[in-house]
Coordinates of N, CA and C in Angstrom, one line a residue:
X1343 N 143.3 93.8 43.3 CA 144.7 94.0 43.6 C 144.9 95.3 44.5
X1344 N 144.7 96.2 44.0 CA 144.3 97.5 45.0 C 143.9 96.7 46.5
X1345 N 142.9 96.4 46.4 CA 142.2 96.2 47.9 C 142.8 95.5 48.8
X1346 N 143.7 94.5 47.9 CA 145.1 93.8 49.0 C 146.3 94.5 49.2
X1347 N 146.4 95.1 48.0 CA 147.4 96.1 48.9 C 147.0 97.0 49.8
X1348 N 145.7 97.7 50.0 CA 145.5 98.2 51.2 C 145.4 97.4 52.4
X1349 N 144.9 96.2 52.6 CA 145.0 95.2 53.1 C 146.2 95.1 53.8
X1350 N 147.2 94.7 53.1 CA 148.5 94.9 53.1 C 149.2 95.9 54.0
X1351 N 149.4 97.0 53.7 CA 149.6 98.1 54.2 C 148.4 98.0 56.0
X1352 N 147.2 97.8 55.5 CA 146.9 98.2 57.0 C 147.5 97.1 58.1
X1353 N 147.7 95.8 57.7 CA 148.0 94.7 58.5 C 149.7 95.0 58.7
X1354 N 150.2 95.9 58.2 CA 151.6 96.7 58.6 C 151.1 97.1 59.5
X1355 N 150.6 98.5 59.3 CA 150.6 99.6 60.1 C 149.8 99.0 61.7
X1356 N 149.2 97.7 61.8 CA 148.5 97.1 62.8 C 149.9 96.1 63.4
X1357 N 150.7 95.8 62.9 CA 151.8 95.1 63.2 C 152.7 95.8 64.0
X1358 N 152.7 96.9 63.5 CA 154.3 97.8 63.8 C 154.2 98.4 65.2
X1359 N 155.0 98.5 65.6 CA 155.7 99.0 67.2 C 154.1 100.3 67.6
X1360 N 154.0 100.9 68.5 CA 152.8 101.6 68.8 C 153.8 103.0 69.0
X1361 N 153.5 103.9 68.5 CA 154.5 105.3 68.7 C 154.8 105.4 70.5
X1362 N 155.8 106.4 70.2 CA 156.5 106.5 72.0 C 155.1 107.3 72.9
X1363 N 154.7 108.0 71.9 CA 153.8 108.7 73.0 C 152.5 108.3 73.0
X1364 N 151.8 107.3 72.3 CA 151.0 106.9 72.2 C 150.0 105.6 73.3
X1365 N 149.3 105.7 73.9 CA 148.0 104.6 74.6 C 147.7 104.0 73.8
X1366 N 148.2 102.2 73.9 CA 146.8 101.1 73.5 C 145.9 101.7 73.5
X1367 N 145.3 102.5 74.8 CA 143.7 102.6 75.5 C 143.2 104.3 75.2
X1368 N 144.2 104.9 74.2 CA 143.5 106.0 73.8 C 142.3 106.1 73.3
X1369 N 141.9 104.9 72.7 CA 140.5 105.3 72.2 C 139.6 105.5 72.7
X1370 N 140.1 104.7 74.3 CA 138.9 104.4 75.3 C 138.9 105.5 76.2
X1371 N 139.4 106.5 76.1 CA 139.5 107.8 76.8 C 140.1 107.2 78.4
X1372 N 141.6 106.4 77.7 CA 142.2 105.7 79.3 C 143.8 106.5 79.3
X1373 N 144.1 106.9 79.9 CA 145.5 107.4 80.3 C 146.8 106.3 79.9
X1374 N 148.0 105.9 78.8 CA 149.0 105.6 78.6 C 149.2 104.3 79.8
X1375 N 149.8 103.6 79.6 CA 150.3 102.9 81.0 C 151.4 102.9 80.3
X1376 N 152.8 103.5 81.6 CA 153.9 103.6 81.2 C 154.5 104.5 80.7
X1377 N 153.5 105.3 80.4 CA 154.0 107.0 79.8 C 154.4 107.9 80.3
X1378 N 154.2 109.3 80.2 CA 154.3 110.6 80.9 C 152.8 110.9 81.7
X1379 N 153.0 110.7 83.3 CA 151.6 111.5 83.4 C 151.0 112.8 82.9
X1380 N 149.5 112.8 82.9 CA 149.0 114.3 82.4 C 150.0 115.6 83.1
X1381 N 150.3 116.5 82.9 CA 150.1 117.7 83.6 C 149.6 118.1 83.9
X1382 N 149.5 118.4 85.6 CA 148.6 118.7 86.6 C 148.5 120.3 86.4
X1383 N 147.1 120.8 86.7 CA 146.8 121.8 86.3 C 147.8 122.4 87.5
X1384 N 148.1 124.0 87.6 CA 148.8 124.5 88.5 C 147.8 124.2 89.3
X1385 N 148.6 124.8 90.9 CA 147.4 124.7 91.7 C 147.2 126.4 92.0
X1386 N 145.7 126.5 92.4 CA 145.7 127.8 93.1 C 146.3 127.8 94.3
X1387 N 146.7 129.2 94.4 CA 147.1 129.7 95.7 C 146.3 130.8 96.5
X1388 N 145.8 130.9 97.3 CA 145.4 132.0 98.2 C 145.7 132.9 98.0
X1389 N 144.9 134.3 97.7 CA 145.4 135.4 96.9 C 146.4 136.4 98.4
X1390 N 146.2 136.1 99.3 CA 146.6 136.5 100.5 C 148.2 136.0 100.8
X1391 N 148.6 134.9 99.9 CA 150.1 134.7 100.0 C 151.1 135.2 98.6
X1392 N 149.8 135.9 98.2 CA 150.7 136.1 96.6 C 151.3 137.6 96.8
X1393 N 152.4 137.9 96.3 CA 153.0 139.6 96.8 C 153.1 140.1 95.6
X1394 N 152.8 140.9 95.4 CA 153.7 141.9 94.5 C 152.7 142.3 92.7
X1395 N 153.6 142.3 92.0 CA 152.9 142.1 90.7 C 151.7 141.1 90.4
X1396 N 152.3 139.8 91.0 CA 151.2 138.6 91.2 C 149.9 139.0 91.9
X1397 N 149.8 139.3 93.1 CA 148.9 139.6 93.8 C 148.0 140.5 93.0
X1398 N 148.9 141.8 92.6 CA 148.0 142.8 91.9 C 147.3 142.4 90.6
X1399 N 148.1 141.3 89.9 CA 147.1 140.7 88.4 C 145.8 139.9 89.1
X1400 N 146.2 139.2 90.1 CA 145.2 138.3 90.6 C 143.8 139.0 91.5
X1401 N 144.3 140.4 91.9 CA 143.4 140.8 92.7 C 142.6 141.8 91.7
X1402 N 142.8 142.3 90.2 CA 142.3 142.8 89.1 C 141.6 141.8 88.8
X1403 N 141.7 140.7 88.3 CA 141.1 139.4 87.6 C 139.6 139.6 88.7
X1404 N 139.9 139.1 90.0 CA 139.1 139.5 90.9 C 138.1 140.6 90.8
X1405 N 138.7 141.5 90.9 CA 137.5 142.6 90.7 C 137.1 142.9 88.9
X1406 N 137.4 142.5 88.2 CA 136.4 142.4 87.6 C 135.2 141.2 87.5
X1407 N 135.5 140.1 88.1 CA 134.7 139.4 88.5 C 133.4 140.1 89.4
X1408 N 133.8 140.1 90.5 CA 133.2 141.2 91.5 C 132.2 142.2 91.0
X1409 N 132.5 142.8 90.0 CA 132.2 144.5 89.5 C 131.3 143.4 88.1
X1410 N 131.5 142.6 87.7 CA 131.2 142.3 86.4 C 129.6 141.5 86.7
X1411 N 130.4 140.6 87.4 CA 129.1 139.8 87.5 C 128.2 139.5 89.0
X1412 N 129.6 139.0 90.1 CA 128.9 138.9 91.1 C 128.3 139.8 91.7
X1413 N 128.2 141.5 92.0 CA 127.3 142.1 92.4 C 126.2 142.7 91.5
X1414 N 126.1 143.0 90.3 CA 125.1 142.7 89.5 C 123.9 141.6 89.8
X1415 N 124.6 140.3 89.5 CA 123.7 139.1 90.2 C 123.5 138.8 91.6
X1416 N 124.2 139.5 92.5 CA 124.1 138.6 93.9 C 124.3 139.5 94.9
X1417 N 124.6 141.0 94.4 CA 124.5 142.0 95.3 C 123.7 142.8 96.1
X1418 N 122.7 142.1 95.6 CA 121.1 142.8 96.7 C 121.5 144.1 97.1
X1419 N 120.4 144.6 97.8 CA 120.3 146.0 98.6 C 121.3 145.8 99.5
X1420 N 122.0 147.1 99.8 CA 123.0 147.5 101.0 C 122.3 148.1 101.7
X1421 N 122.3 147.5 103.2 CA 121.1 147.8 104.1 C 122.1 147.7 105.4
X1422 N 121.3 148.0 106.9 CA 122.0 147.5 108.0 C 122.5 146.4 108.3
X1423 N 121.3 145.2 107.9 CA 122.1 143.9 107.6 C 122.7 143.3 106.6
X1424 N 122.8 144.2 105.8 CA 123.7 143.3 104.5 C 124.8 144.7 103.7
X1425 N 125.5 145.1 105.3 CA 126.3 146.3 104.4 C 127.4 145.9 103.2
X1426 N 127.9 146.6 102.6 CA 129.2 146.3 102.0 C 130.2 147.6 101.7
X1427 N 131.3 147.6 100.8 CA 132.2 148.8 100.7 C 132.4 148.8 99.6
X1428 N 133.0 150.3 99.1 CA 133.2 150.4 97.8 C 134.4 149.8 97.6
X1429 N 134.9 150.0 98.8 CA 136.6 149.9 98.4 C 136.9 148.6 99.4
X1430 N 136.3 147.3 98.7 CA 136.2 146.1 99.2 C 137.5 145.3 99.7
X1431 N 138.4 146.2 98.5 CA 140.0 145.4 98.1 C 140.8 145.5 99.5
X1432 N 140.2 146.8 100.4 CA 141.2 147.6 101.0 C 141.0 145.7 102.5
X1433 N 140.3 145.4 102.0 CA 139.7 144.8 103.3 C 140.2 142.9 103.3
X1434 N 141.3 143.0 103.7 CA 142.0 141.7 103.6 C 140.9 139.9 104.0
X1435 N 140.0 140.4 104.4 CA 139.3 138.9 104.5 C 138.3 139.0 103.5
X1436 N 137.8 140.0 103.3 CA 136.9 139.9 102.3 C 137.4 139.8 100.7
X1437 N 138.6 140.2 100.7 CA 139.1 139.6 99.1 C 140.0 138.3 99.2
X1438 N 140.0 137.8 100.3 CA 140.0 136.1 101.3 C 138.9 135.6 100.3
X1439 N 137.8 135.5 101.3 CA 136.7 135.2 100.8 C 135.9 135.2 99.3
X1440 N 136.0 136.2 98.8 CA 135.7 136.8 97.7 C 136.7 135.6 96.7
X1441 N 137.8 136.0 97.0 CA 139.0 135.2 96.1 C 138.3 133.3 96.1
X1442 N 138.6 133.0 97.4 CA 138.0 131.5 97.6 C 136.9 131.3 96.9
X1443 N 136.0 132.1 96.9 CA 134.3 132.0 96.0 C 134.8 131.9 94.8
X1444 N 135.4 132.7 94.0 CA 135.7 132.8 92.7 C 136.4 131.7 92.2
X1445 N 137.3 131.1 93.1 CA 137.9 130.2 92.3 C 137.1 128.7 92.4
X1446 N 136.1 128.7 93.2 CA 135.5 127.6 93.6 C 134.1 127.9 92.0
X1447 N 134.1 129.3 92.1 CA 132.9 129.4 90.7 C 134.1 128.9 89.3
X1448 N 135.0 129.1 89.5 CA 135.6 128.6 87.9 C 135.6 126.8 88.3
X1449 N 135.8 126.8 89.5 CA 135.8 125.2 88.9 C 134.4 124.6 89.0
X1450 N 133.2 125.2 89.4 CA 132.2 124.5 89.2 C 131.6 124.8 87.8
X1451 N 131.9 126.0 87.5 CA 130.9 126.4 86.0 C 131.6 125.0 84.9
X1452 N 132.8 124.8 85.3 CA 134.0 124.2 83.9 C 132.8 122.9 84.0
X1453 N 132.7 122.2 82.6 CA 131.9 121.4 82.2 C 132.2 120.1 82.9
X1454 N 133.3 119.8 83.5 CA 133.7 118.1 84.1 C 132.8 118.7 85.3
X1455 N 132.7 119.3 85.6 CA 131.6 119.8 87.1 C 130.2 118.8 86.9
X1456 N 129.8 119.0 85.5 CA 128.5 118.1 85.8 C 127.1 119.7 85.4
X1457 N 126.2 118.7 85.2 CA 125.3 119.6 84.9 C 124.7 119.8 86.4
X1458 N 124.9 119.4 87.6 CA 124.4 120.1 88.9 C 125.8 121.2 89.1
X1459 N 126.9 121.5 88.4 CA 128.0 122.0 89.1 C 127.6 123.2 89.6
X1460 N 126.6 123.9 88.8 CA 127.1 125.7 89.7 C 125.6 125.2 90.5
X1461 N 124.9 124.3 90.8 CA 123.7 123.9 91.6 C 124.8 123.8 93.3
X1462 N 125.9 123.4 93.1 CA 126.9 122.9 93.7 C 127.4 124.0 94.6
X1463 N 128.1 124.9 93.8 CA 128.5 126.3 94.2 C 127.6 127.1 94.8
X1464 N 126.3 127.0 94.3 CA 125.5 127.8 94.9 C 124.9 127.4 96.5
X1465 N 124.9 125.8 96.6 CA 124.2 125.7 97.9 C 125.6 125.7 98.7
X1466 N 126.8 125.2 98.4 CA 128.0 124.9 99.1 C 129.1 126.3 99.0
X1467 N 128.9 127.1 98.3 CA 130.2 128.1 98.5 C 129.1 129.6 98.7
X1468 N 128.5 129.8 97.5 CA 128.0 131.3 97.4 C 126.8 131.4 98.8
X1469 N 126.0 130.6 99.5 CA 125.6 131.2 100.2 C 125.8 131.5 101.5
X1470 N 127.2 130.6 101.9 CA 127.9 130.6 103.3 C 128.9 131.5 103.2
X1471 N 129.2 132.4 102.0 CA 130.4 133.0 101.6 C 129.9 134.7 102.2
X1472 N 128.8 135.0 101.3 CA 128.0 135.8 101.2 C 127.4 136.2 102.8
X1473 N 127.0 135.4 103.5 CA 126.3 135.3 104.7 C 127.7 135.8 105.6
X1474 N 128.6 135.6 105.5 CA 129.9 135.5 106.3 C 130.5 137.0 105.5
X1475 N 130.8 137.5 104.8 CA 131.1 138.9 104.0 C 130.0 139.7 104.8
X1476 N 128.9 139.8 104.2 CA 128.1 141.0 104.1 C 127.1 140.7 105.8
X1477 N 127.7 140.1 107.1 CA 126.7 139.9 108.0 C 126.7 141.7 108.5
X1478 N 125.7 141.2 109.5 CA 125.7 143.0 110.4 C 126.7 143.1 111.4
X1479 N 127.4 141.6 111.6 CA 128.7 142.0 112.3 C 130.1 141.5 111.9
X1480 N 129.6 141.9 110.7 CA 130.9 140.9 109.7 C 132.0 142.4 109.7
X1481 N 132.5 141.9 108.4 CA 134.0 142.6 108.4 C 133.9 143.8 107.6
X1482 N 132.5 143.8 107.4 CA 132.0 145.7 106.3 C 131.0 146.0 107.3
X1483 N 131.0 145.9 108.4 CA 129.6 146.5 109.1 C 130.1 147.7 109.3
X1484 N 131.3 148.7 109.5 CA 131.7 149.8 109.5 C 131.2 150.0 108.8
X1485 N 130.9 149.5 107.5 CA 131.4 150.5 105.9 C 130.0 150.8 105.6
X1486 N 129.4 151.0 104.0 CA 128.1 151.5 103.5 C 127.2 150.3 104.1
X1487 N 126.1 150.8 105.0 CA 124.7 150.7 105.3 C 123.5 150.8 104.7
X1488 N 123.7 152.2 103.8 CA 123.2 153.0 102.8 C 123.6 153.6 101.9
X1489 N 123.3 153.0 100.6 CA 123.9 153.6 99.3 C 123.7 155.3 99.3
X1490 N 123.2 155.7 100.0 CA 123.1 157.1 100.4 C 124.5 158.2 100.9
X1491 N 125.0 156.8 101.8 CA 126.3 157.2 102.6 C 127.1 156.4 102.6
X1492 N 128.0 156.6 101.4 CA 129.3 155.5 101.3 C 130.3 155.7 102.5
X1493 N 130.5 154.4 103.1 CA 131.5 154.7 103.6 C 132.5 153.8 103.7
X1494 N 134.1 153.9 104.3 CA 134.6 152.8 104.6 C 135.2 153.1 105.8
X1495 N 135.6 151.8 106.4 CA 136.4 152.1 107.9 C 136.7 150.2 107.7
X1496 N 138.1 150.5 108.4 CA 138.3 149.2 108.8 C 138.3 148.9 110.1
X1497 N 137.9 147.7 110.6 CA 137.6 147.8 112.0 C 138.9 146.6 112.5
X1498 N 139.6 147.3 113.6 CA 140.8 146.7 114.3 C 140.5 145.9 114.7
X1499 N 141.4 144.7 114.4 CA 141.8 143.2 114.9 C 141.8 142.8 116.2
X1500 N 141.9 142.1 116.5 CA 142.3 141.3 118.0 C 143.7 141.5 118.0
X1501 N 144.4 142.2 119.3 CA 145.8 142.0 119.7 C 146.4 140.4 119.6
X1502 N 147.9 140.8 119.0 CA 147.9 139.2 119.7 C 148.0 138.7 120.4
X1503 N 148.1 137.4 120.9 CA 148.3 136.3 122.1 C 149.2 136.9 122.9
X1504 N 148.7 136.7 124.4 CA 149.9 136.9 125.2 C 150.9 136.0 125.3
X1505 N 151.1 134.9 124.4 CA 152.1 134.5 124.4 C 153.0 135.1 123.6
X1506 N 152.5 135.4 121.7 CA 153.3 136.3 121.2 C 153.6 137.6 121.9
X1507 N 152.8 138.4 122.7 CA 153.9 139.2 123.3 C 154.7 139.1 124.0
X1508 N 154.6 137.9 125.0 CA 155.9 137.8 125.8 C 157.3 136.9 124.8
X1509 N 157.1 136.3 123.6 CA 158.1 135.8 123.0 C 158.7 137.3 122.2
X1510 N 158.0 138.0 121.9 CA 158.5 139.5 121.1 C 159.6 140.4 122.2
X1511 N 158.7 140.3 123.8 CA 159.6 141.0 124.6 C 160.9 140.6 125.4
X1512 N 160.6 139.0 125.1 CA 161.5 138.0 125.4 C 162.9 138.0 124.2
X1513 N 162.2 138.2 122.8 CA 163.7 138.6 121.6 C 164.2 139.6 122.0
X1514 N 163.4 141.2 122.2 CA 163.9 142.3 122.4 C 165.0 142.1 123.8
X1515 N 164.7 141.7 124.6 CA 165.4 141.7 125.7 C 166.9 141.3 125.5
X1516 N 166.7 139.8 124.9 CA 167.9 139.1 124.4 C 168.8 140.0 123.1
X1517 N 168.2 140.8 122.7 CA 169.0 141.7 121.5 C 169.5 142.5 122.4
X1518 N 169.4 143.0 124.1 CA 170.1 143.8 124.8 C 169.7 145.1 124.0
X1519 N 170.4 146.2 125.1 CA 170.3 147.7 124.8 C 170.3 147.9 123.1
X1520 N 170.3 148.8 122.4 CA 170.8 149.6 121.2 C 172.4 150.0 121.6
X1521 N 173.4 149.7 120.4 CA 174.3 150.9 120.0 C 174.6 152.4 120.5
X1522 N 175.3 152.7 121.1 CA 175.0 154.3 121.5 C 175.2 155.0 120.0
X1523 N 175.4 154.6 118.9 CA 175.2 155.4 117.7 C 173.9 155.0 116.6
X1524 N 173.3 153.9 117.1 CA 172.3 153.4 116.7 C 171.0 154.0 116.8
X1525 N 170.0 154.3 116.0 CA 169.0 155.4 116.5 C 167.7 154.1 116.5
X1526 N 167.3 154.9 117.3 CA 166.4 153.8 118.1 C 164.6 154.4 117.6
X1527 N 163.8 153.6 117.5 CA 162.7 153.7 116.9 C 161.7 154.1 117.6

């Protein structure tokens, strides 16, 4: 008697409506048809468009990365050809760079990566990243050569386009003279 009422009861619970949030094909590890899609993870952003308090949590997260692991494991000797700086942060492409590495190492270590994933990072991100940071005429060749003599310097950009300067002197023009009470720069 017992065993038909369980019987009973399960040939309910196999009958009745399927809940609202529920997949036929959950068991099969298949996404709802008809449902809510997943939520998509945020996306990253380039730490170079982030301002303010953001930038600053994201460019901390960063350097301890940096300071923690990646120069520990991957920072070889500072030499003529592989200079670098202490004050890495101050240097807008290389925390570019640096940033882009890092976030390309969180998605390859994450397990859906595959057991080749950080095999992945390493032939495809960390050694073209690395090669392009620390060259002899890269963007720290100013800076430490020799852990002996720290140094830093940032080395000036390319002017812009002569087209942006004739569109700059082409606005100024069209804004006409200054105000005679207007103080001029």
């Amino acid at each position: 008697m017992e065993q038909s009422a369980q019987q009973a009861q399960q040939l309910d619970h196999l009958a009745s409506a399927p809940s609202p949030g529920g997949s036929p094909f959950a068991a099969f590890g298949m996404p709802g048809l008809g449902g809510p899609p997943p939520a998509a993870p945020p996306e990253p952003r380039p730490i170079l468009e982030l301002g303010g308090e953001e930038r600053e949590d994201e460019l901390d997260a960063l350097s301890d990365w940096v300071d923690d692991f990646f120069l520990p494991v991957y920072g070889a000797e500072v030499t003529t050809a592989a200079p670098w700086c202490l004050q890495w942060q101050e240097h807008d492409d290389v925390v570019a760079w640096l940033h882009a590495l890092w976030l390309a190492y969180q998605q390859h270590k994450d397990p859906e990566a595959g057991l080749s994933g950080l095999f992945v990072w390493h032939r495809d991100f960390l050694t073209h990243a690395v090669a392009a940071i620390r060259a002899p005429g890269g963007p720290l060749s100013a800076c430490m050569t020799s852990p002996e003599r720290p140094a830093h310097r940032i080395l000036p950009g390319p002017p812009p386009s002569a087209r942006t300067e004739r569109a700059a002197a082409g606005a100024a023009e069209a804004a006409g003279p200054p105000e005679p009470d207007e103080p001029t720069s």
